[in-house]
XYZ file of N, CA and C in Angstrom:
285
model
N -30.513 -7.496 -2.676
C -29.779 -6.282 -2.922
C -28.498 -6.619 -3.684
N -28.270 -5.920 -4.771
C -27.110 -6.156 -5.614
C -26.064 -5.067 -5.374
N -24.870 -5.471 -4.948
C -23.788 -4.521 -4.691
C -22.912 -4.468 -5.941
N -22.647 -3.276 -6.433
C -21.838 -3.115 -7.631
C -20.388 -3.509 -7.373
N -19.681 -3.788 -8.449
C -18.268 -4.140 -8.355
C -17.478 -2.984 -7.737
N -17.820 -1.760 -8.116
C -17.142 -0.579 -7.570
C -17.357 -0.488 -6.064
N -18.579 -0.765 -5.610
C -18.891 -0.725 -4.179
C -18.124 -1.822 -3.433
N -18.017 -3.008 -4.032
C -17.253 -4.099 -3.419
C -15.786 -3.705 -3.255
N -15.226 -3.053 -4.282
C -13.833 -2.595 -4.204
C -13.668 -1.554 -3.104
N -14.626 -0.655 -2.991
C -14.566 0.386 -1.967
C -14.604 -0.231 -0.574
N -15.468 -1.220 -0.375
C -15.587 -1.894 0.923
C -14.289 -2.643 1.241
N -13.739 -3.335 0.252
C -12.494 -4.088 0.458
C -11.341 -3.144 0.784
N -11.257 -2.007 0.093
C -10.214 -1.031 0.375
C -10.358 -0.485 1.790
N -11.570 -0.217 2.196
C -11.810 0.288 3.554
C -11.354 -0.740 4.593
N -11.633 -2.020 4.360
C -11.185 -3.083 5.267
C -9.659 -3.142 5.299
N -9.037 -3.055 4.121
C -7.582 -3.096 4.024
C -6.949 -1.947 4.805
N -7.476 -0.749 4.637
C -6.927 0.406 5.346
C -7.108 0.290 6.852
N -8.218 -0.300 7.281
C -8.431 -0.522 8.719
C -7.394 -1.506 9.255
N -7.154 -2.586 8.521
C -6.145 -3.568 8.933
C -4.770 -2.904 9.004
N -4.437 -2.087 7.994
C -3.148 -1.387 8.010
C -3.023 -0.471 9.213
N -4.110 0.194 9.571
C -4.061 1.130 10.700
C -3.802 0.408 12.021
N -4.076 -0.880 12.059
C -3.885 -1.673 13.274
C -2.626 -2.541 13.222
N -1.869 -2.471 12.125
C -0.677 -3.306 11.935
C 0.430 -2.839 12.881
N 0.823 -3.693 13.836
C 1.861 -3.297 14.800
C 3.212 -3.026 14.142
N 3.458 -3.614 12.982
C 4.754 -3.396 12.335
C 4.850 -2.006 11.701
N 3.743 -1.272 11.637
C 3.770 0.080 11.073
C 3.840 1.173 12.129
N 3.810 0.789 13.386
C 3.907 1.786 14.445
C 5.291 2.417 14.413
N 5.335 3.734 14.589
C 6.629 4.442 14.613
C 7.417 3.950 15.820
N 8.584 3.438 15.578
C 9.409 2.899 16.657
C 10.628 3.785 16.859
N 11.147 3.771 18.070
C 12.335 4.553 18.399
C 13.486 4.157 17.478
N 14.165 5.163 16.957
C 15.305 4.899 16.098
C 14.962 4.791 14.631
N 13.677 4.751 14.279
C 13.303 4.690 12.878
C 13.431 6.066 12.251
N 13.712 6.073 10.970
C 13.794 7.340 10.263
C 12.401 7.908 10.053
N 12.348 9.181 9.793
C 11.084 9.858 9.571
C 10.447 9.341 8.280
N 9.132 9.227 8.255
C 8.440 8.761 7.059
C 8.421 9.855 6.008
N 8.317 9.468 4.766
C 8.286 10.412 3.653
C 6.860 10.853 3.370
N 6.731 12.063 2.887
C 5.423 12.578 2.483
C 5.076 12.007 1.102
N 3.816 12.118 0.728
C 3.386 11.620 -0.571
C 4.136 12.309 -1.720
N 4.277 13.643 -1.718
C 5.050 14.265 -2.805
C 6.490 13.764 -2.881
N 7.110 13.486 -1.731
C 8.477 12.955 -1.732
C 8.508 11.558 -2.348
N 7.523 10.728 -2.006
C 7.449 9.387 -2.592
C 7.243 9.469 -4.101
N 6.387 10.380 -4.518
C 6.125 10.535 -5.950
C 7.404 10.932 -6.690
N 8.114 11.901 -6.141
C 9.347 12.366 -6.786
C 10.414 11.276 -6.787
N 10.562 10.573 -5.673
C 11.588 9.538 -5.561
C 11.364 8.398 -6.548
N 10.118 8.173 -6.920
C 9.787 7.078 -7.837
C 9.579 7.539 -9.267
N 9.769 8.837 -9.522
C 9.601 9.342 -10.874
C 8.169 9.277 -11.353
N 7.237 9.260 -10.421
C 5.812 9.170 -10.764
C 5.347 10.531 -11.264
N 4.793 10.561 -12.449
C 4.291 11.800 -13.031
C 2.777 11.813 -12.934
N 2.251 12.824 -12.285
C 0.809 12.831 -12.061
C 0.076 14.040 -12.629
N 0.728 15.064 -13.055
C 0.142 16.196 -13.801
C -1.255 16.599 -13.339
N -1.403 16.894 -12.069
C -2.683 17.348 -11.500
C -3.831 16.362 -11.690
N -3.513 15.095 -11.785
C -4.517 14.038 -11.886
C -4.482 13.233 -10.597
N -5.535 12.476 -10.329
C -5.511 11.628 -9.130
C -4.329 10.656 -9.176
N -3.745 10.406 -8.020
C -2.601 9.501 -7.919
C -3.114 8.072 -7.770
N -2.619 7.184 -8.604
C -2.963 5.768 -8.521
C -2.068 5.158 -7.438
N -2.607 5.042 -6.232
C -1.807 4.582 -5.093
C -1.330 3.143 -5.265
N -2.118 2.311 -5.943
C -1.698 0.932 -6.182
C -0.459 0.917 -7.082
N -0.477 1.741 -8.127
C 0.674 1.827 -9.020
C 1.892 2.379 -8.292
N 1.681 3.407 -7.486
C 2.778 3.984 -6.713
C 3.386 2.943 -5.779
N 2.545 2.178 -5.100
C 3.048 1.148 -4.175
C 3.815 0.076 -4.930
N 3.323 -0.317 -6.086
C 4.045 -1.302 -6.899
C 5.412 -0.765 -7.306
N 5.475 0.529 -7.644
C 6.755 1.134 -7.999
C 7.702 1.166 -6.806
N 7.186 1.502 -5.633
C 8.020 1.522 -4.420
C 8.568 0.123 -4.150
N 7.716 -0.892 -4.255
C 8.172 -2.268 -4.037
C 9.261 -2.635 -5.040
N 9.073 -2.231 -6.290
C 10.071 -2.502 -7.318
C 11.395 -1.821 -7.019
N 11.335 -0.579 -6.542
C 12.565 0.156 -6.192
C 13.297 -0.522 -5.037
N 12.539 -1.221 -4.201
C 13.149 -1.953 -3.088
C 13.696 -3.307 -3.543
N 13.538 -3.614 -4.832
C 14.031 -4.880 -5.373
C 13.080 -6.038 -5.179
N 11.811 -5.747 -4.903
C 10.827 -6.795 -4.678
C 9.951 -6.958 -5.915
N 9.621 -8.191 -6.255
C 8.810 -8.429 -7.447
C 7.302 -8.422 -7.203
N 6.814 -8.728 -6.001
C 5.360 -8.688 -5.813
C 4.814 -7.272 -6.013
N 3.572 -7.191 -6.468
C 2.946 -5.892 -6.698
C 2.027 -5.534 -5.532
N 1.419 -4.375 -5.625
C 0.555 -3.895 -4.548
C -0.653 -4.813 -4.331
N -1.174 -5.407 -5.401
C -2.322 -6.317 -5.257
C -1.934 -7.545 -4.436
N -0.726 -8.057 -4.663
C -0.245 -9.205 -3.894
C -0.022 -8.820 -2.433
N 0.474 -7.613 -2.218
C 0.668 -7.132 -0.850
C -0.680 -7.010 -0.139
N -1.653 -6.438 -0.827
C -2.978 -6.273 -0.234
C -3.581 -7.634 0.125
N -3.469 -8.586 -0.783
C -4.014 -9.928 -0.537
C -3.337 -10.579 0.673
N -2.015 -10.451 0.750
C -1.249 -11.019 1.865
C -1.723 -10.439 3.191
N -1.872 -9.137 3.235
C -2.278 -8.463 4.470
C -3.729 -8.761 4.813
N -4.594 -8.830 3.795
C -6.009 -9.150 4.040
C -6.166 -10.572 4.593
N -5.189 -11.423 4.307
C -5.228 -12.805 4.807
C -4.533 -12.963 6.150
N -4.258 -11.839 6.841
C -3.738 -11.915 8.199
C -2.263 -11.617 8.369
N -1.553 -11.352 7.286
C -0.130 -11.041 7.400
C 0.089 -9.588 7.785
N 1.315 -9.273 8.155
C 1.687 -7.885 8.462
C 2.563 -7.355 7.335
N 2.774 -6.068 7.324
C 3.646 -5.465 6.321
C 5.063 -6.016 6.469
N 5.555 -6.130 7.702
C 6.896 -6.697 7.927
C 6.988 -8.121 7.385
N 5.974 -8.941 7.675
C 5.969 -10.315 7.168
C 6.028 -10.326 5.652
N 5.228 -9.462 5.024
C 5.192 -9.394 3.564
C 6.574 -9.013 3.016
N 7.177 -7.990 3.602
C 8.475 -7.517 3.131
C 9.531 -8.616 3.285
N 9.502 -9.315 4.397
C 10.475 -10.383 4.630
C 10.246 -11.565 3.693
N 8.983 -11.896 3.441
C 8.647 -13.001 2.535
C 9.012 -12.653 1.110
N 8.759 -11.414 0.711
C 9.026 -10.993 -0.664
C 10.502 -10.933 -0.978
N 11.334 -10.740 0.057
C 12.785 -10.674 -0.145
C 13.373 -12.038 -0.418
N 12.733 -13.098 0.082
C 13.313 -14.443 -0.059
C 13.119 -15.016 -1.427
């Protein structure tokens, strides 16, 4: 059975999202500020989408850049897929 490249990407994204859903560093903690909605993130980053699908990888790369971090969303995904947490990634990327 031959799995297409698109199907492989879909499976990998599904695994990534499952890992994110279980990441303890993303749990809402007491004292944290409220999370932003997708439209707020889009506006804050100057992302123009004109009724087209939003490229979430590009948006995440822009958010990381606004935070002063050079790694992109692909590097973040790879880090997390290899067992890291979002907090670990953010702390590593700052150094």
